[in-house]
Every structure is written in structure tokens, then in C-alpha cells.
Amino acid sequence: LILRLDDREDTSAVESLTAQIAVAELELDRRAKLIANRRNLSTVNAAVLHSQRESAALAIEPLKADASRSDRDFTRLQRELAKKQSLASQKVVTESELDAAIAQSEKSQTDRLHLDAQVSQKQMMIEQLLRKAEGVMLEASIDEATDDLAVLESRRTIAALKRQLTEAQLKLERASLRAPIAGTIHALAVKTPGESLRADDVVCRLVPPGLTMVAEVELPAGDIGFVHIDQRVKVKLDAFPFEDYGAFTGTVDYVAPDAEPESPDNRKRRPAYTVRVRFDAPELLSPAGKPLRLRPGMTLAAELVNRRETLGAILFKPLRAAGAEVGVN
């Protein structure tokens, strides 16, 4: 992880959407259970009504048979009564026999009417049970369609929330800038929290592990004349005092073809050439022989060796210069 942008708003959005999805899914599960219970109850009620209707339909059949038999008995008794009334007028049948026939006929009529009433009542009950069962089924169908629409809407809401959560999570992931490879961060552009960067700004430079360290030296334009490739260099690292660690040697392996222009941010900085120095040893060692841990960005001072002279030449150089001046005069 190189750096993390301000992700408080994105984190809050992810947490909020996650909570909303959890609540919506719980509500959908609760509604699904209620729907299942209501449908089961409707099915049971409809089954009970159908059972009652079938029981009533079975019970009406004996009543119909009794009513039919009562009708036949009443018809027969009516014919017998008419015959006895004719015989009574001829004094063949006594009054008591006629009265008995009349009473029997009236009782048969009463029984017939009572049975007809029972049949009618049973038929009405069967029709009521049928209408009630049809009403229960119709209401169940309407409730089922309404429930299906509600469940569909809930699922659409959850799907929309999940899409928003995916987008928020992706945005949150993008708030973290991660290096594509392992390495050491060098020249990080952001120094303090809250700094802003433009779209084309370089955030940092990454130094891969195992890369050979080199020293970059800014050389003033007035001193570049005698610098060349393979020139010997002595490097003093500020992090390792010269008195304790001495100087490290290397060679020039690159000289910039052009000088860097004057910096607009620092008017005191003069044009300079970039010179790259490669150390002689693959790793730098302390006087005790332990490897020194170099880090990108360490400051240093470099001494470029232009030519070698003897001690006598160096000592007599001022005298030669003075003699030359006398000769000129």
C-alpha cells in the first residue's frame, strides 16, 4: 500500500448499503414466511369448505330419497282418500274410517313438506359453502398476485442496493493506491495528509528490490568540461560520516547531454548537469565488514578525479605560476 485517499465517505456508503441490504433481505424473508403461512391457511380453509360441501351433498341424498318416497305415499293416500270419500257417500265406509284416511293423508302431506324443507335447506347450505369456497380461493388468488408483486419489488430493491454496494466497494478499493510490484518508495509527491494531486501528477517513484544503487550528482555547468564516462569518483554519504566510514569509490557511467534549466521554484538554483555514478562494489560495507543499508534519496557529496599529479608537482605549482607571471612581466 503506497497511500490511501480520504475514504471516509466511501466507507460510510459501504457500511450503510450493507446494512440496508441486510434489513431488506430480513424483511423479504419475513414476508416470504407470512405469505407461505397465509397461503397454507387459505388452502386449509378451502379444503375445509369443500369437505363440508361434500358432506352436505352426501347427507342430502337420503333426504331426497325420503322426500321422493313421501311424495309417492302422499299420492297413494290421496287416491285412497278419494275412493273412501266416494264410498262414504254411498254409506259403504264409516265416518271413522274416513276420518282415519283423512288424518293419514294430512300426516303424509306434513311429512312430505318437512322433508322438502330439509332438502331445500341442505341445498342452500351446499350453495353457500360453494360460494364461500370460491370466495376464499378468489381472495387467495388476489393475495397471491399482490404478494408476488411485493416480493418482486423487494428483490428489485435488493438487486439495486447490491449494484450500488458493488460500485461503492470498487470506489473504496480505488481509494487505496497499491504498488504493482514490491519495492521501495522513492520521491513521494504527497508529504502530509490532505494534499491534493492533479490527474497527471506522479505520485511516487518505486525502486524495485535487488536493483543496483547508483548516485546521481548535480554538477554545475562550469565544472562539466572535464567530466567523462569511466571517470573515477569518490562518494561521501551524509548518512555515514566520512570520519567513521570513509569514502566509497565508483565510476561515471552517464553524463546528461544537456543541463537542467534554472528551476522556476528556486531562482537561486543554477543550471546543472546530471551525472550518474556507479559504485565499484555491488554492496557497500562498513569498516567492520557489515553491509550498509542504502535508501533511495540519501544525500551525498562526490569528488571527481580529473587528473593525477605527484606531491612535488602540487607543491611547486604555485612557484611555477609565480615564475610565469614574472616572465610575462
Coordinates of C-alpha atoms in Angstrom, one line a residue:
L1 CA 0.0 0.0 0.0
I2 CA 1.5 3.3 -1.1
L3 CA -1.1 5.7 0.1
R4 CA -4.8 5.9 0.9
L5 CA -7.1 8.7 -0.2
D6 CA -9.8 10.1 2.1
D7 CA -12.2 7.2 2.1
R8 CA -14.4 8.1 5.0
E9 CA -17.4 8.9 2.8
D10 CA -16.9 5.7 0.7
T11 CA -16.5 3.6 3.8
S12 CA -19.7 5.1 5.3
A13 CA -21.5 4.4 2.0
V14 CA -20.4 0.8 2.0
E15 CA -21.5 0.3 5.6
S16 CA -24.8 2.0 5.0
L17 CA -25.6 -0.1 1.9
T18 CA -24.5 -3.3 3.6
A19 CA -26.9 -2.5 6.5
Q20 CA -29.8 -1.6 4.1
I21 CA -29.3 -4.9 2.2
A22 CA -29.3 -6.9 5.4
V23 CA -32.5 -5.2 6.5
A24 CA -34.2 -5.7 3.1
E25 CA -33.2 -9.4 3.0
L26 CA -34.6 -9.9 6.5
E27 CA -37.8 -8.2 5.5
L28 CA -38.1 -10.2 2.4
D29 CA -37.6 -13.4 4.4
R30 CA -40.2 -12.4 6.9
R31 CA -42.6 -11.5 4.1
A32 CA -42.0 -14.8 2.4
K33 CA -42.8 -16.7 5.6
L34 CA -46.0 -14.7 6.1
I35 CA -47.0 -15.3 2.5
A36 CA -46.4 -19.1 2.9
N37 CA -48.4 -19.2 6.2
R38 CA -51.3 -17.2 4.6
R39 CA -51.4 -19.5 1.5
N40 CA -51.3 -22.6 3.7
L41 CA -54.2 -21.2 5.8
S42 CA -56.2 -20.3 2.6
T43 CA -55.6 -23.8 1.3
V44 CA -56.8 -25.4 4.6
N45 CA -59.9 -23.1 4.7
A46 CA -60.8 -24.0 1.1
A47 CA -60.2 -27.7 1.9
V48 CA -62.5 -27.5 5.0
L49 CA -65.2 -25.8 3.0
H50 CA -65.0 -28.3 0.2
S51 CA -65.2 -31.1 2.8
Q52 CA -68.2 -29.6 4.4
R53 CA -69.9 -29.2 1.0
E54 CA -69.2 -32.8 0.1
S55 CA -70.6 -33.9 3.5
A56 CA -73.7 -31.9 2.9
A57 CA -74.1 -33.3 -0.6
L58 CA -73.8 -36.8 0.7
A59 CA -76.3 -36.0 3.5
I60 CA -78.9 -34.6 1.1
E61 CA -79.2 -37.8 -0.9
P62 CA -81.1 -39.8 1.8
L63 CA -83.4 -36.8 2.3
K64 CA -84.1 -36.7 -1.4
A65 CA -84.9 -40.4 -1.3
D66 CA -87.2 -39.9 1.7
A67 CA -88.9 -37.0 0.1
S68 CA -89.5 -39.0 -3.1
R69 CA -90.9 -41.8 -1.1
S70 CA -93.1 -39.4 0.9
D71 CA -94.4 -38.0 -2.4
R72 CA -95.4 -41.4 -3.6
D73 CA -97.1 -42.2 -0.3
F74 CA -98.9 -39.0 -0.3
T75 CA -100.2 -39.6 -3.9
R76 CA -101.3 -43.1 -2.9
L77 CA -103.1 -41.9 0.2
Q78 CA -104.8 -39.1 -1.8
R79 CA -106.2 -41.7 -4.2
E80 CA -107.3 -43.9 -1.3
L81 CA -108.9 -40.9 0.5
A82 CA -110.8 -40.0 -2.7
K83 CA -112.1 -43.6 -3.0
K84 CA -113.2 -43.7 0.6
Q85 CA -114.9 -40.4 0.3
S86 CA -116.9 -41.8 -2.7
L87 CA -117.7 -45.0 -0.7
A88 CA -118.7 -42.9 2.4
S89 CA -121.3 -41.1 0.3
Q90 CA -122.7 -44.5 -0.6
K91 CA -122.6 -45.4 3.1
V92 CA -120.1 -48.2 2.4
V93 CA -117.3 -46.7 4.5
T94 CA -118.0 -45.5 8.0
E95 CA -117.2 -42.0 9.2
S96 CA -114.4 -43.2 11.5
E97 CA -112.7 -44.9 8.6
L98 CA -113.0 -41.8 6.5
D99 CA -111.6 -39.7 9.3
A100 CA -108.7 -42.1 9.7
A101 CA -107.9 -41.8 6.0
I102 CA -108.1 -38.0 6.1
A103 CA -105.7 -37.9 9.1
Q104 CA -103.3 -40.3 7.4
S105 CA -103.3 -38.2 4.2
E106 CA -102.7 -35.0 6.2
K107 CA -99.8 -36.5 8.1
S108 CA -98.3 -37.7 4.9
Q109 CA -98.5 -34.2 3.5
T110 CA -96.9 -32.8 6.6
D111 CA -94.0 -35.3 6.4
R112 CA -93.6 -34.5 2.7
L113 CA -93.4 -30.8 3.3
H114 CA -91.0 -31.3 6.2
L115 CA -88.7 -33.4 4.0
D116 CA -88.9 -30.9 1.2
A117 CA -87.9 -28.1 3.6
Q118 CA -84.9 -30.2 4.8
V119 CA -83.8 -30.8 1.2
S120 CA -84.1 -27.1 0.4
Q121 CA -82.1 -26.2 3.5
K122 CA -79.4 -28.6 2.6
Q123 CA -79.3 -27.4 -1.0
M124 CA -79.0 -23.8 0.3
M125 CA -76.2 -24.8 2.6
I126 CA -74.3 -26.5 -0.2
E127 CA -74.6 -23.5 -2.4
Q128 CA -73.4 -21.2 0.4
L129 CA -70.4 -23.4 1.1
L130 CA -69.6 -23.5 -2.6
R131 CA -69.8 -19.7 -2.9
K132 CA -67.7 -19.3 0.3
A133 CA -65.1 -21.7 -1.0
E134 CA -65.0 -19.9 -4.3
G135 CA -64.7 -16.6 -2.4
V136 CA -61.8 -17.9 -0.4
M137 CA -60.0 -19.2 -3.5
L138 CA -60.6 -15.9 -5.3
E139 CA -59.3 -13.9 -2.3
A140 CA -56.3 -16.2 -2.1
S141 CA -55.6 -15.7 -5.8
I142 CA -55.7 -11.9 -5.4
D143 CA -53.5 -12.1 -2.3
E144 CA -51.1 -14.3 -4.2
A145 CA -50.8 -11.9 -7.1
T146 CA -50.3 -9.0 -4.7
D147 CA -47.7 -10.9 -2.7
D148 CA -45.8 -11.9 -5.9
L149 CA -45.6 -8.2 -6.9
A150 CA -44.4 -7.2 -3.5
V151 CA -41.7 -9.9 -3.5
L152 CA -40.6 -8.9 -7.0
E153 CA -40.3 -5.3 -5.9
S154 CA -38.3 -6.2 -2.8
R155 CA -36.0 -8.3 -4.9
R156 CA -35.5 -5.5 -7.4
T157 CA -34.7 -3.1 -4.5
I158 CA -32.2 -5.6 -3.1
A159 CA -30.6 -6.0 -6.5
A160 CA -30.3 -2.2 -6.9
L161 CA -28.8 -1.9 -3.5
K162 CA -26.3 -4.7 -4.3
R163 CA -25.3 -2.9 -7.5
Q164 CA -24.7 0.3 -5.5
L165 CA -22.7 -1.6 -3.0
T166 CA -20.5 -3.1 -5.7
E167 CA -19.9 0.4 -7.1
A168 CA -19.1 1.8 -3.6
Q169 CA -16.8 -1.1 -2.8
L170 CA -15.0 -0.6 -6.1
K171 CA -14.7 3.1 -5.4
L172 CA -13.4 2.3 -1.9
E173 CA -10.8 -0.1 -3.4
R174 CA -9.6 2.6 -5.8
A175 CA -9.1 4.9 -2.8
S176 CA -6.1 2.7 -1.9
L177 CA -3.1 3.1 -4.2
R178 CA -1.1 -0.1 -4.3
A179 CA 2.3 -0.7 -6.0
P180 CA 2.2 -3.2 -8.9
I181 CA 5.4 -4.8 -7.7
A182 CA 7.4 -5.0 -4.5
G183 CA 10.0 -2.3 -3.9
T184 CA 11.0 0.9 -2.0
I185 CA 9.1 4.1 -2.4
H186 CA 11.2 7.0 -3.6
A187 CA 10.3 10.6 -4.1
L188 CA 6.8 10.5 -2.7
A189 CA 4.8 13.5 -4.0
V190 CA 2.4 13.7 -1.1
K191 CA 4.0 14.6 2.2
T192 CA 1.1 15.5 4.5
P193 CA -2.5 14.3 4.8
G194 CA -5.0 16.3 2.8
E195 CA -2.7 17.3 0.0
S196 CA -4.3 17.4 -3.5
L197 CA -2.9 15.9 -6.7
R198 CA -3.8 16.6 -10.3
A199 CA -4.7 13.9 -12.7
D200 CA -1.3 13.8 -14.4
D201 CA 0.8 14.2 -11.3
V202 CA 3.4 11.5 -10.5
V203 CA 2.6 10.2 -7.0
C204 CA 5.9 8.5 -6.3
R205 CA 8.7 6.5 -7.8
L206 CA 9.2 2.9 -7.0
V207 CA 12.6 1.3 -6.7
P208 CA 12.4 -2.5 -7.4
P209 CA 14.2 -4.8 -4.9
G210 CA 17.7 -6.0 -5.9
L211 CA 18.3 -3.1 -8.1
T212 CA 21.9 -1.8 -8.0
M213 CA 22.1 1.6 -6.3
V214 CA 23.7 4.5 -8.2
A215 CA 24.5 8.0 -7.2
E216 CA 23.1 11.0 -9.1
V217 CA 25.2 14.1 -8.8
E218 CA 24.1 17.6 -10.0
L219 CA 27.2 19.2 -11.4
P220 CA 27.3 23.0 -12.1
A221 CA 27.6 23.9 -15.8
G222 CA 31.0 25.5 -15.1
D223 CA 32.5 22.2 -13.9
I224 CA 31.3 19.8 -16.6
G225 CA 34.2 20.4 -19.0
F226 CA 36.5 17.7 -17.7
V227 CA 33.8 15.1 -16.7
H228 CA 33.6 12.0 -18.9
I229 CA 32.4 8.4 -18.8
D230 CA 34.5 6.0 -16.7
Q231 CA 36.0 8.8 -14.7
R232 CA 36.8 7.9 -11.1
V233 CA 34.7 9.3 -8.3
K234 CA 34.9 9.4 -4.5
V235 CA 31.4 9.5 -2.8
K236 CA 30.8 10.6 0.8
L237 CA 27.4 9.7 2.1
D238 CA 25.9 12.1 4.6
A239 CA 24.2 9.2 6.5
F240 CA 27.6 7.5 7.1
P241 CA 30.2 10.1 8.4
F242 CA 33.4 10.2 6.5
E243 CA 35.4 10.0 9.7
D244 CA 33.9 6.6 10.5
Y245 CA 33.2 5.0 7.2
G246 CA 35.5 6.8 4.7
A247 CA 34.6 7.4 1.1
F248 CA 33.2 5.0 -1.4
T249 CA 34.6 4.7 -4.9
G250 CA 32.9 4.4 -8.2
T251 CA 33.0 5.5 -11.9
V252 CA 30.9 7.8 -14.0
D253 CA 28.6 5.8 -16.3
Y254 CA 26.3 8.6 -17.5
V255 CA 26.6 12.3 -18.2
A256 CA 23.5 14.2 -19.2
P257 CA 23.8 15.7 -22.7
D258 CA 22.0 18.9 -21.6
A259 CA 21.9 21.0 -18.5
E260 CA 18.8 21.1 -16.4
P261 CA 17.4 24.7 -16.7
E262 CA 17.0 27.0 -13.8
S263 CA 14.2 25.9 -11.5
P264 CA 11.1 28.2 -11.6
D265 CA 10.5 27.4 -7.9
N266 CA 14.1 28.2 -6.8
R267 CA 15.7 31.1 -8.6
K268 CA 19.0 30.5 -6.8
R269 CA 19.5 27.2 -8.4
R270 CA 21.8 27.5 -11.4
P271 CA 21.7 25.2 -14.5
A272 CA 23.3 21.9 -13.7
Y273 CA 24.2 18.6 -15.4
T274 CA 23.1 15.3 -14.1
V275 CA 26.0 12.8 -13.6
R276 CA 25.4 9.2 -12.6
V277 CA 28.0 7.3 -10.6
R278 CA 28.0 3.5 -10.3
F279 CA 29.7 2.1 -7.2
D280 CA 32.6 -0.3 -7.7
A281 CA 31.4 -2.8 -5.1
P282 CA 27.9 -4.4 -5.5
E283 CA 27.2 -3.5 -1.9
L284 CA 28.8 -1.0 0.4
L285 CA 30.4 -2.3 3.6
S286 CA 31.2 -0.7 6.9
P287 CA 34.8 -0.8 8.3
A288 CA 33.6 -3.9 10.3
G289 CA 32.6 -5.6 7.0
K290 CA 28.8 -5.4 7.6
P291 CA 26.6 -4.3 4.7
L292 CA 25.3 -0.7 4.8
R293 CA 21.6 -0.3 4.1
L294 CA 21.3 2.3 1.3
R295 CA 18.0 4.0 0.7
P296 CA 16.8 6.0 -2.3
G297 CA 17.0 9.7 -1.7
M298 CA 20.1 9.7 0.5
T299 CA 22.2 12.8 0.1
L300 CA 25.9 12.7 -0.7
A301 CA 29.0 14.6 -1.8
A302 CA 31.0 13.4 -4.8
E303 CA 34.7 14.2 -5.7
L304 CA 35.5 13.7 -9.4
V305 CA 39.2 12.9 -10.0
N306 CA 40.2 14.9 -13.1
R307 CA 44.0 14.1 -13.3
R308 CA 46.7 12.6 -11.1
E309 CA 49.8 14.7 -10.0
T310 CA 52.8 14.0 -7.9
L311 CA 53.2 15.7 -4.5
G312 CA 56.2 17.6 -5.8
A313 CA 54.1 18.9 -8.7
I314 CA 51.4 20.1 -6.4
L315 CA 53.9 21.8 -4.0
F316 CA 55.8 23.6 -6.8
K317 CA 52.6 24.6 -8.7
P318 CA 52.4 28.0 -7.0
L319 CA 56.1 28.7 -7.8
R320 CA 55.7 27.8 -11.4
A321 CA 52.7 30.1 -11.6
A322 CA 54.7 32.9 -9.9
G323 CA 57.6 32.4 -12.3
A324 CA 55.3 32.5 -15.3
E325 CA 53.9 35.8 -14.1
V326 CA 57.4 37.2 -13.7
G327 CA 58.3 36.0 -17.1
V328 CA 55.3 37.7 -18.6
N329 CA 56.2 41.0 -16.9

